[in-house]
Amino acid sequence: MQSAHTQRHPGGRVFGFPLEGFSLFQSLLLAFASAFFTFFATTCLAIFTLLAWNIFGHHTVNYADTYLYVGFPAGVIVLVVALPLFIMLWIRARLRK
């Protein structure tokens, strides 16, 4: 008796997730979701870092700078990298069919 059915994917895998079989919508959604997550994660880290900087250093740096100088550039960089990556994976899957 088999306890688990293992499914093999011919393409690459990242953290156990296959990198093949995405539709165009899924590819775009993954690219924008990764940029969205990066924006909020880096902004959160920047806000807490700036909080410590302001408290322990007795500075008065504006917290809105974290969005402009940390979160936005990080999100744009991830989007610029993720869009071509996921579009390339989608095109490669289309060409193989």
MMTF fields as JSON, N, C-alpha, C and O atoms, coordinates in Angstrom:
{
  "mmtfVersion": "1.0.0",
  "mmtfProducer": "UNKNOWN",
  "numBonds": 387,
  "numAtoms": 388,
  "numGroups": 97,
  "numChains": 1,
  "numModels": 1,
  "chainsPerModel": [1],
  "groupsPerChain": [97],
  "chainIdList": ["A"],
  "bondAtomList": [4, 2, 8, 6, 12, 10, 16, 14, 20, 18, 24, 22, 28, 26, 32, 30, 36, 34, 40, 38, 44, 42, 48, 46, 52, 50, 56, 54, 60, 58, 64, 62, 68, 66, 72, 70, 76, 74, 80, 78, 84, 82, 88, 86, 92, 90, 96, 94, 100, 98, 104, 102, 108, 106, 112, 110, 116, 114, 120, 118, 124, 122, 128, 126, 132, 130, 136, 134, 140, 138, 144, 142, 148, 146, 152, 150, 156, 154, 160, 158, 164, 162, 168, 166, 172, 170, 176, 174, 180, 178, 184, 182, 188, 186, 192, 190, 196, 194, 200, 198, 204, 202, 208, 206, 212, 210, 216, 214, 220, 218, 224, 222, 228, 226, 232, 230, 236, 234, 240, 238, 244, 242, 248, 246, 252, 250, 256, 254, 260, 258, 264, 262, 268, 266, 272, 270, 276, 274, 280, 278, 284, 282, 288, 286, 292, 290, 296, 294, 300, 298, 304, 302, 308, 306, 312, 310, 316, 314, 320, 318, 324, 322, 328, 326, 332, 330, 336, 334, 340, 338, 344, 342, 348, 346, 352, 350, 356, 354, 360, 358, 364, 362, 368, 366, 372, 370, 376, 374, 380, 378, 384, 382],
  "bondOrderList": [1, 1, 1, 1, 1, 1, 1, 1, 1, 1, 1, 1, 1, 1, 1, 1, 1, 1, 1, 1, 1, 1, 1, 1, 1, 1, 1, 1, 1, 1, 1, 1, 1, 1, 1, 1, 1, 1, 1, 1, 1, 1, 1, 1, 1, 1, 1, 1, 1, 1, 1, 1, 1, 1, 1, 1, 1, 1, 1, 1, 1, 1, 1, 1, 1, 1, 1, 1, 1, 1, 1, 1, 1, 1, 1, 1, 1, 1, 1, 1, 1, 1, 1, 1, 1, 1, 1, 1, 1, 1, 1, 1, 1, 1, 1, 1],
  "groupList": [{"groupName": "MET", "atomNameList": ["N", "CA", "C", "O"], "elementList": ["N", "C", "C", "O"], "formalChargeList": [0, 0, 0, 0], "bondAtomList": [1, 0, 2, 1, 3, 2], "bondOrderList": [1, 1, 2], "singleLetterCode": "M", "chemCompType": "L-PEPTIDE LINKING"}, {"groupName": "GLN", "atomNameList": ["N", "CA", "C", "O"], "elementList": ["N", "C", "C", "O"], "formalChargeList": [0, 0, 0, 0], "bondAtomList": [1, 0, 2, 1, 3, 2], "bondOrderList": [1, 1, 2], "singleLetterCode": "Q", "chemCompType": "L-PEPTIDE LINKING"}, {"groupName": "SER", "atomNameList": ["N", "CA", "C", "O"], "elementList": ["N", "C", "C", "O"], "formalChargeList": [0, 0, 0, 0], "bondAtomList": [1, 0, 2, 1, 3, 2], "bondOrderList": [1, 1, 2], "singleLetterCode": "S", "chemCompType": "L-PEPTIDE LINKING"}, {"groupName": "ALA", "atomNameList": ["N", "CA", "C", "O"], "elementList": ["N", "C", "C", "O"], "formalChargeList": [0, 0, 0, 0], "bondAtomList": [1, 0, 2, 1, 3, 2], "bondOrderList": [1, 1, 2], "singleLetterCode": "A", "chemCompType": "L-PEPTIDE LINKING"}, {"groupName": "HIS", "atomNameList": ["N", "CA", "C", "O"], "elementList": ["N", "C", "C", "O"], "formalChargeList": [0, 0, 0, 0], "bondAtomList": [1, 0, 2, 1, 3, 2], "bondOrderList": [1, 1, 2], "singleLetterCode": "H", "chemCompType": "L-PEPTIDE LINKING"}, {"groupName": "THR", "atomNameList": ["N", "CA", "C", "O"], "elementList": ["N", "C", "C", "O"], "formalChargeList": [0, 0, 0, 0], "bondAtomList": [1, 0, 2, 1, 3, 2], "bondOrderList": [1, 1, 2], "singleLetterCode": "T", "chemCompType": "L-PEPTIDE LINKING"}, {"groupName": "ARG", "atomNameList": ["N", "CA", "C", "O"], "elementList": ["N", "C", "C", "O"], "formalChargeList": [0, 0, 0, 0], "bondAtomList": [1, 0, 2, 1, 3, 2], "bondOrderList": [1, 1, 2], "singleLetterCode": "R", "chemCompType": "L-PEPTIDE LINKING"}, {"groupName": "PRO", "atomNameList": ["N", "CA", "C", "O"], "elementList": ["N", "C", "C", "O"], "formalChargeList": [0, 0, 0, 0], "bondAtomList": [1, 0, 2, 1, 3, 2], "bondOrderList": [1, 1, 2], "singleLetterCode": "P", "chemCompType": "L-PEPTIDE LINKING"}, {"groupName": "GLY", "atomNameList": ["N", "CA", "C", "O"], "elementList": ["N", "C", "C", "O"], "formalChargeList": [0, 0, 0, 0], "bondAtomList": [1, 0, 2, 1, 3, 2], "bondOrderList": [1, 1, 2], "singleLetterCode": "G", "chemCompType": "PEPTIDE LINKING"}, {"groupName": "VAL", "atomNameList": ["N", "CA", "C", "O"], "elementList": ["N", "C", "C", "O"], "formalChargeList": [0, 0, 0, 0], "bondAtomList": [1, 0, 2, 1, 3, 2], "bondOrderList": [1, 1, 2], "singleLetterCode": "V", "chemCompType": "L-PEPTIDE LINKING"}, {"groupName": "PHE", "atomNameList": ["N", "CA", "C", "O"], "elementList": ["N", "C", "C", "O"], "formalChargeList": [0, 0, 0, 0], "bondAtomList": [1, 0, 2, 1, 3, 2], "bondOrderList": [1, 1, 2], "singleLetterCode": "F", "chemCompType": "L-PEPTIDE LINKING"}, {"groupName": "LEU", "atomNameList": ["N", "CA", "C", "O"], "elementList": ["N", "C", "C", "O"], "formalChargeList": [0, 0, 0, 0], "bondAtomList": [1, 0, 2, 1, 3, 2], "bondOrderList": [1, 1, 2], "singleLetterCode": "L", "chemCompType": "L-PEPTIDE LINKING"}, {"groupName": "GLU", "atomNameList": ["N", "CA", "C", "O"], "elementList": ["N", "C", "C", "O"], "formalChargeList": [0, 0, 0, 0], "bondAtomList": [1, 0, 2, 1, 3, 2], "bondOrderList": [1, 1, 2], "singleLetterCode": "E", "chemCompType": "L-PEPTIDE LINKING"}, {"groupName": "CYS", "atomNameList": ["N", "CA", "C", "O"], "elementList": ["N", "C", "C", "O"], "formalChargeList": [0, 0, 0, 0], "bondAtomList": [1, 0, 2, 1, 3, 2], "bondOrderList": [1, 1, 2], "singleLetterCode": "C", "chemCompType": "L-PEPTIDE LINKING"}, {"groupName": "ILE", "atomNameList": ["N", "CA", "C", "O"], "elementList": ["N", "C", "C", "O"], "formalChargeList": [0, 0, 0, 0], "bondAtomList": [1, 0, 2, 1, 3, 2], "bondOrderList": [1, 1, 2], "singleLetterCode": "I", "chemCompType": "L-PEPTIDE LINKING"}, {"groupName": "TRP", "atomNameList": ["N", "CA", "C", "O"], "elementList": ["N", "C", "C", "O"], "formalChargeList": [0, 0, 0, 0], "bondAtomList": [1, 0, 2, 1, 3, 2], "bondOrderList": [1, 1, 2], "singleLetterCode": "W", "chemCompType": "L-PEPTIDE LINKING"}, {"groupName": "ASN", "atomNameList": ["N", "CA", "C", "O"], "elementList": ["N", "C", "C", "O"], "formalChargeList": [0, 0, 0, 0], "bondAtomList": [1, 0, 2, 1, 3, 2], "bondOrderList": [1, 1, 2], "singleLetterCode": "N", "chemCompType": "L-PEPTIDE LINKING"}, {"groupName": "TYR", "atomNameList": ["N", "CA", "C", "O"], "elementList": ["N", "C", "C", "O"], "formalChargeList": [0, 0, 0, 0], "bondAtomList": [1, 0, 2, 1, 3, 2], "bondOrderList": [1, 1, 2], "singleLetterCode": "Y", "chemCompType": "L-PEPTIDE LINKING"}, {"groupName": "ASP", "atomNameList": ["N", "CA", "C", "O"], "elementList": ["N", "C", "C", "O"], "formalChargeList": [0, 0, 0, 0], "bondAtomList": [1, 0, 2, 1, 3, 2], "bondOrderList": [1, 1, 2], "singleLetterCode": "D", "chemCompType": "L-PEPTIDE LINKING"}, {"groupName": "LYS", "atomNameList": ["N", "CA", "C", "O"], "elementList": ["N", "C", "C", "O"], "formalChargeList": [0, 0, 0, 0], "bondAtomList": [1, 0, 2, 1, 3, 2], "bondOrderList": [1, 1, 2], "singleLetterCode": "K", "chemCompType": "L-PEPTIDE LINKING"}],
  "groupTypeList": [0, 1, 2, 3, 4, 5, 1, 6, 4, 7, 8, 8, 6, 9, 10, 8, 10, 7, 11, 12, 8, 10, 2, 11, 10, 1, 2, 11, 11, 11, 3, 10, 3, 2, 3, 10, 10, 5, 10, 10, 3, 5, 5, 13, 11, 3, 14, 10, 5, 11, 11, 3, 15, 16, 14, 10, 8, 4, 4, 5, 9, 16, 17, 3, 18, 5, 17, 11, 17, 9, 8, 10, 7, 3, 8, 9, 14, 9, 11, 9, 9, 3, 11, 7, 11, 10, 14, 0, 11, 15, 14, 6, 3, 6, 11, 6, 19],
  "groupIdList": [1, 2, 3, 4, 5, 6, 7, 8, 9, 10, 11, 12, 13, 14, 15, 16, 17, 18, 19, 20, 21, 22, 23, 24, 25, 26, 27, 28, 29, 30, 31, 32, 33, 34, 35, 36, 37, 38, 39, 40, 41, 42, 43, 44, 45, 46, 47, 48, 49, 50, 51, 52, 53, 54, 55, 56, 57, 58, 59, 60, 61, 62, 63, 64, 65, 66, 67, 68, 69, 70, 71, 72, 73, 74, 75, 76, 77, 78, 79, 80, 81, 82, 83, 84, 85, 86, 87, 88, 89, 90, 91, 92, 93, 94, 95, 96, 97],
  "secStructList": [7, 7, 1, 7, 7, 7, 7, 7, 7, 1, 1, 7, 3, 3, 6, 6, 3, 3, 1, 7, 7, 7, 7, 2, 2, 2, 2, 2, 2, 2, 2, 2, 2, 2, 2, 2, 2, 2, 2, 2, 2, 2, 2, 2, 2, 2, 2, 2, 2, 2, 2, 2, 2, 2, 2, 2, 2, 6, 7, 7, 7, 7, 6, 2, 2, 2, 0, 0, 0, 0, 0, 2, 2, 2, 2, 2, 2, 2, 2, 2, 2, 2, 2, 2, 2, 2, 2, 2, 2, 2, 2, 2, 2, 2, 2, 2, 7],
  "xCoordList": [0.843, 0.0, 0.885, 1.781, 0.631, 1.405, 0.78, -0.438, 1.641, 1.108, 1.006, 0.164, 1.834, 1.799, 2.12, 2.988, 1.413, 1.657, 2.547, 2.171, 3.714, 4.625, 4.468, 4.499, 4.299, 4.148, 5.449, 5.951, 5.991, 7.26, 7.0, 6.196, 7.683, 7.595, 8.922, 9.979, 8.882, 10.128, 10.906, 12.121, 10.247, 10.917, 11.58, 11.604, 12.114, 12.773, 11.788, 10.579, 12.338, 11.531, 12.216, 13.443, 11.409, 11.909, 11.115, 9.894, 11.788, 11.162, 10.069, 9.07, 10.25, 9.294, 8.168, 7.374, 8.082, 7.023, 7.547, 8.656, 6.752, 7.2, 7.189, 6.368, 8.106, 8.186, 7.606, 7.947, 6.755, 6.131, 4.633, 4.121, 3.951, 2.514, 1.681, 0.485, 2.274, 1.514, 0.891, 1.502, -0.326, -0.937, -0.38, 0.368, -0.745, -0.265, -0.759, 0.007, -2.013, -2.564, -1.849, -1.538, -1.59, -0.881, 0.537, 1.028, 1.194, 2.553, 2.567, 3.405, 1.633, 1.553, 1.177, 1.708, 0.267, -0.143, 1.016, 1.182, 1.811, 2.97, 4.018, 4.628, 4.234, 5.206, 4.766, 5.558, 3.513, 3.026, 2.881, 3.095, 2.521, 2.42, 3.789, 3.908, 4.81, 6.149, 6.638, 7.29, 6.336, 6.714, 5.922, 6.472, 4.65, 3.786, 4.3, 4.404, 4.619, 5.14, 6.48, 6.716, 7.35, 8.656, 8.505, 9.201, 7.59, 7.353, 6.967, 7.544, 6.007, 5.536, 6.529, 6.647, 7.241, 8.222, 9.397, 9.821, 9.918, 11.051, 10.622, 11.388, 9.404, 8.909, 8.736, 9.057, 8.235, 8.079, 9.43, 9.584, 10.397, 11.737, 12.344, 12.998, 12.128, 12.67, 12.004, 12.668, 10.708, 10.01, 10.533, 10.794, 10.687, 11.195, 12.645, 13.041, 13.435, 14.821, 14.86, 15.652, 14.011, 13.946, 13.394, 13.785, 12.498, 11.991, 13.124, 13.252, 13.943, 15.09, 16.072, 16.609, 16.305, 17.205, 16.697, 17.475, 15.401, 14.831, 14.834, 15.078, 14.565, 14.508, 15.898, 16.15, 16.793, 18.11, 19.062, 20.012, 18.83, 19.731, 19.176, 19.842, 17.943, 17.275, 17.196, 17.43, 16.858, 16.692, 15.2, 14.356, 14.89, 13.492, 13.333, 12.922, 13.657, 13.51, 12.057, 11.451, 11.498, 10.109, 9.937, 10.734, 8.895, 8.653, 8.181, 8.289, 7.669, 7.239, 8.424, 8.249, 9.619, 10.811, 11.046, 11.671, 10.55, 10.749, 10.014, 10.505, 8.838, 8.094, 8.826, 8.962, 9.29, 9.875, 11.277, 11.614, 12.09, 13.5, 13.845, 14.933, 12.939, 13.229, 12.187, 12.534, 10.927, 9.878, 9.641, 9.601, 9.484, 9.213, 10.347, 10.083, 11.611, 12.685, 12.805, 13.055, 12.631, 12.727, 11.609, 11.849, 10.395, 9.276, 9.461, 9.146, 9.974, 10.206, 11.307, 11.193, 12.364, 13.453, 12.948, 13.268, 12.16, 11.62, 10.666, 10.661, 9.858, 8.947, 9.712, 9.334, 10.782, 11.585, 12.265, 12.473, 12.608, 13.231, 12.167, 12.352, 11.055, 10.052, 9.231, 8.905, 8.891, 8.08, 8.762, 8.15, 10.007, 10.635, 10.82, 10.708, 11.103, 11.298, 10.031, 10.068, 8.917, 7.684, 7.124, 6.514, 7.32, 6.895, 7.744, 7.228, 9.041, 9.916, 9.501, 9.492, 9.158, 8.703, 7.407, 7.217, 6.513, 5.252, 5.493, 4.902, 6.36, 6.676, 7.347, 7.035, 8.27, 8.95, 7.951, 8.057, 6.984, 5.96, 5.077, 4.675, 4.759, 3.943, 4.687, 4.082, 5.986, 6.752, 6.937, 7.092, 6.925, 7.097, 5.861, 5.946, 4.702, 3.447, 3.242, 2.241],
  "yCoordList": [-1.181, 0.0, 1.24, 1.371, 2.141, 3.381, 4.422, 4.596, 5.12, 6.116, 7.498, 8.299, 7.784, 9.115, 9.005, 8.237, 9.776, 9.825, 11.028, 12.17, 10.764, 11.862, 12.232, 11.375, 13.512, 14.011, 14.677, 15.553, 14.268, 14.794, 15.883, 15.71, 17.004, 18.09, 18.169, 18.193, 18.211, 18.224, 19.53, 19.533, 20.637, 21.93, 22.117, 21.212, 23.303, 23.618, 23.811, 23.923, 23.847, 24.028, 25.043, 25.082, 25.865, 26.815, 26.586, 26.746, 26.216, 25.895, 24.848, 24.884, 23.914, 22.842, 23.16, 22.278, 24.399, 24.78, 24.69, 25.141, 24.11, 24.004, 25.369, 26.23, 25.546, 26.798, 26.658, 27.44, 25.7, 25.488, 25.351, 25.066, 25.56, 25.327, 26.536, 26.391, 27.732, 28.931, 29.511, 29.513, 29.998, 30.73, 32.153, 32.531, 32.929, 34.313, 35.102, 35.861, 34.94, 35.646, 35.254, 36.118, 33.981, 33.524, 34.071, 34.433, 34.134, 34.674, 36.153, 36.589, 36.914, 38.334, 38.521, 39.403, 37.695, 37.781, 37.477, 38.155, 36.472, 36.14, 37.248, 37.538, 37.863, 38.951, 40.143, 40.691, 40.541, 41.692, 41.38, 42.255, 40.145, 39.766, 39.762, 40.155, 39.322, 39.336, 40.763, 41.049, 41.665, 43.072, 43.706, 44.492, 43.379, 43.89, 43.443, 44.248, 42.155, 41.63, 42.271, 42.616, 42.429, 43.042, 44.475, 44.907, 45.225, 46.603, 46.682, 47.472, 45.882, 45.97, 45.39, 45.908, 44.334, 43.759, 44.712, 44.91, 45.297, 46.218, 47.509, 48.091, 47.961, 49.162, 48.917, 49.785, 47.752, 47.408, 47.381, 47.95, 46.728, 46.693, 48.091, 48.415, 48.91, 50.267, 51.124, 51.944, 50.949, 51.724, 51.358, 52.243, 50.069, 49.678, 50.1, 50.469, 50.049, 50.526, 52.024, 52.501, 52.761, 54.207, 54.558, 55.567, 53.74, 53.938, 53.836, 54.677, 52.8, 52.659, 53.816, 54.336, 54.216, 55.341, 56.621, 57.372, 56.864, 58.071, 58.035, 59.055, 56.87, 56.774, 56.83, 57.626, 55.996, 55.899, 57.007, 57.311, 57.606, 58.658, 60.057, 61.044, 60.142, 61.429, 62.23, 63.439, 61.527, 62.169, 62.366, 61.816, 63.138, 63.345, 63.14, 64.051, 61.949, 61.624, 61.245, 60.529, 61.717, 61.468, 60.0, 59.477, 59.352, 57.944, 57.754, 56.653, 58.787, 58.687, 58.452, 57.968, 58.787, 58.536, 57.051, 56.672, 56.199, 54.761, 54.243, 53.349, 54.803, 54.391, 54.821, 54.055, 56.057, 56.64, 56.118, 55.86, 55.965, 55.632, 54.159, 53.725, 53.388, 51.971, 51.078, 50.26, 51.228, 50.331, 50.43, 49.412, 51.644, 51.823, 51.321, 50.575, 51.708, 51.167, 49.644, 48.996, 49.074, 47.614, 46.931, 45.936, 47.456, 46.886, 46.989, 46.055, 48.129, 48.315, 47.381, 46.814, 47.219, 46.321, 44.884, 44.191, 44.443, 43.078, 42.938, 41.901, 43.959, 43.892, 43.839, 43.098, 44.619, 44.631, 43.278, 42.872, 42.585, 41.265, 40.182, 39.275, 40.271, 39.208, 39.176, 38.095, 40.333, 40.332, 39.596, 38.7, 39.936, 39.169, 37.694, 36.835, 37.395, 36.002, 35.19, 34.137, 35.661, 34.891, 34.896, 33.914, 35.98, 35.999, 35.023, 34.328, 34.973, 34.031, 32.586, 31.747, 32.292, 30.945, 30.608, 29.477, 31.588, 31.354, 31.115, 30.208, 31.927, 31.764, 30.419, 29.739, 30.034, 28.743, 27.583, 26.615, 27.688, 26.635, 26.603, 25.523, 27.767, 27.823, 27.209, 26.52, 27.452, 26.931, 25.419, 24.764, 24.862, 23.408, 22.638, 21.453, 23.285, 22.568, 22.416, 21.839],
  "zCoordList": [0.0, 0.0, 0.0, 0.833, -0.93, -0.999, -0.095, -0.07, 0.656, 1.581, 0.961, 1.369, 0.001, -0.612, -2.092, -2.506, -2.86, -4.296, -4.583, -4.317, -5.121, -5.431, -6.887, -7.77, -7.124, -8.477, -8.883, -8.178, -10.01, -10.488, -11.512, -12.428, -11.352, -12.324, -13.063, -12.433, -14.396, -15.155, -15.017, -15.214, -14.687, -14.588, -13.236, -12.403, -13.04, -11.787, -10.648, -10.852, -9.452, -8.248, -7.343, -7.253, -6.673, -5.681, -4.406, -4.399, -3.338, -2.048, -2.202, -1.484, -3.135, -3.328, -4.298, -4.623, -4.767, -5.694, -7.126, -7.412, -8.023, -9.417, -10.099, -9.785, -11.028, -11.778, -13.17, -14.057, -13.381, -14.682, -14.524, -13.441, -15.623, -15.652, -15.269, -15.017, -15.217, -14.88, -16.139, -17.208, -15.998, -17.104, -17.103, -16.202, -18.107, -18.176, -16.975, -16.38, -16.613, -15.462, -14.174, -13.354, -13.99, -12.794, -12.752, -11.683, -13.891, -13.945, -13.555, -12.766, -14.116, -13.764, -12.298, -11.623, -11.812, -10.418, -9.474, -8.46, -9.795, -8.971, -8.992, -7.962, -10.134, -10.232, -9.388, -8.622, -9.528, -8.764, -7.279, -6.44, -6.946, -5.54, -4.857, -3.696, -5.572, -4.986, -4.782, -3.778, -5.714, -5.545, -4.408, -3.636, -4.296, -3.23, -1.863, -0.937, -1.744, -0.484, -0.129, 1.029, -1.112, -0.874, -0.408, 0.511, -1.041, -0.638, 0.834, 1.582, 1.256, 2.63, 3.63, 4.74, 3.267, 4.188, 4.415, 5.554, 3.35, 3.511, 4.19, 4.958, 3.912, 4.583, 6.071, 6.883, 6.438, 7.857, 8.557, 9.637, 7.951, 8.542, 8.642, 9.633, 7.627, 7.639, 8.704, 9.339, 8.909, 9.935, 11.321, 12.136, 11.595, 12.916, 13.11, 14.215, 12.049, 12.142, 12.393, 13.205, 11.702, 11.904, 13.277, 13.864, 13.79, 15.143, 16.157, 17.046, 16.014, 16.919, 16.739, 17.717, 15.498, 15.211, 15.868, 16.456, 15.768, 16.357, 17.882, 18.527, 18.458, 19.919, 20.531, 21.436, 20.047, 20.679, 20.253, 20.975, 19.115, 18.648, 18.837, 18.525, 19.352, 19.567, 18.273, 18.26, 17.173, 15.884, 15.61, 16.317, 14.602, 14.212, 12.71, 11.992, 12.244, 10.835, 10.577, 11.375, 9.475, 9.116, 8.682, 7.903, 9.193, 8.867, 7.426, 6.888, 6.804, 5.402, 4.478, 3.361, 4.927, 4.11, 3.879, 2.888, 4.786, 4.615, 3.383, 2.693, 3.106, 1.912, 0.647, -0.307, 0.667, -0.533, -0.828, -1.984, 0.203, -0.01, 0.196, -0.182, 0.788, 1.019, 0.341, -0.511, 0.711, 0.215, -1.275, -1.966, -1.78, -3.204, -4.098, -5.04, -3.833, -4.695, -4.623, -5.639, -3.437, -3.314, -4.095, -4.78, -3.997, -4.745, -6.251, -6.989, -6.703, -8.141, -8.641, -9.728, -7.86, -8.262, -8.391, -9.357, -7.411, -7.473, -8.65, -9.313, -8.925, -10.061, -11.381, -12.288, -11.491, -12.715, -12.934, -14.078, -11.866, -11.996, -12.193, -13.005, -11.457, -11.472, -12.755, -13.246, -13.306, -14.533, -15.683, -16.266, -16.034, -17.12, -16.779, -17.654, -15.513, -15.115, -15.32, -15.958, -14.793, -14.905, -16.324, -16.748, -17.057, -18.459, -19.276, -20.152, -18.987, -19.684, -19.384, -20.285, -18.131, -17.792, -18.511, -18.959, -18.623, -19.321, -20.811, -21.397, -21.428, -22.852, -23.104, -24.081, -22.223, -22.378, -22.299, -23.051, -21.384, -21.274, -22.503, -22.938, -23.084, -24.3, -25.483, -26.305, -25.575, -26.699, -26.618, -27.648, -25.426, -25.272, -25.646, -25.97, -25.609, -25.919, -27.364, -27.788]
}
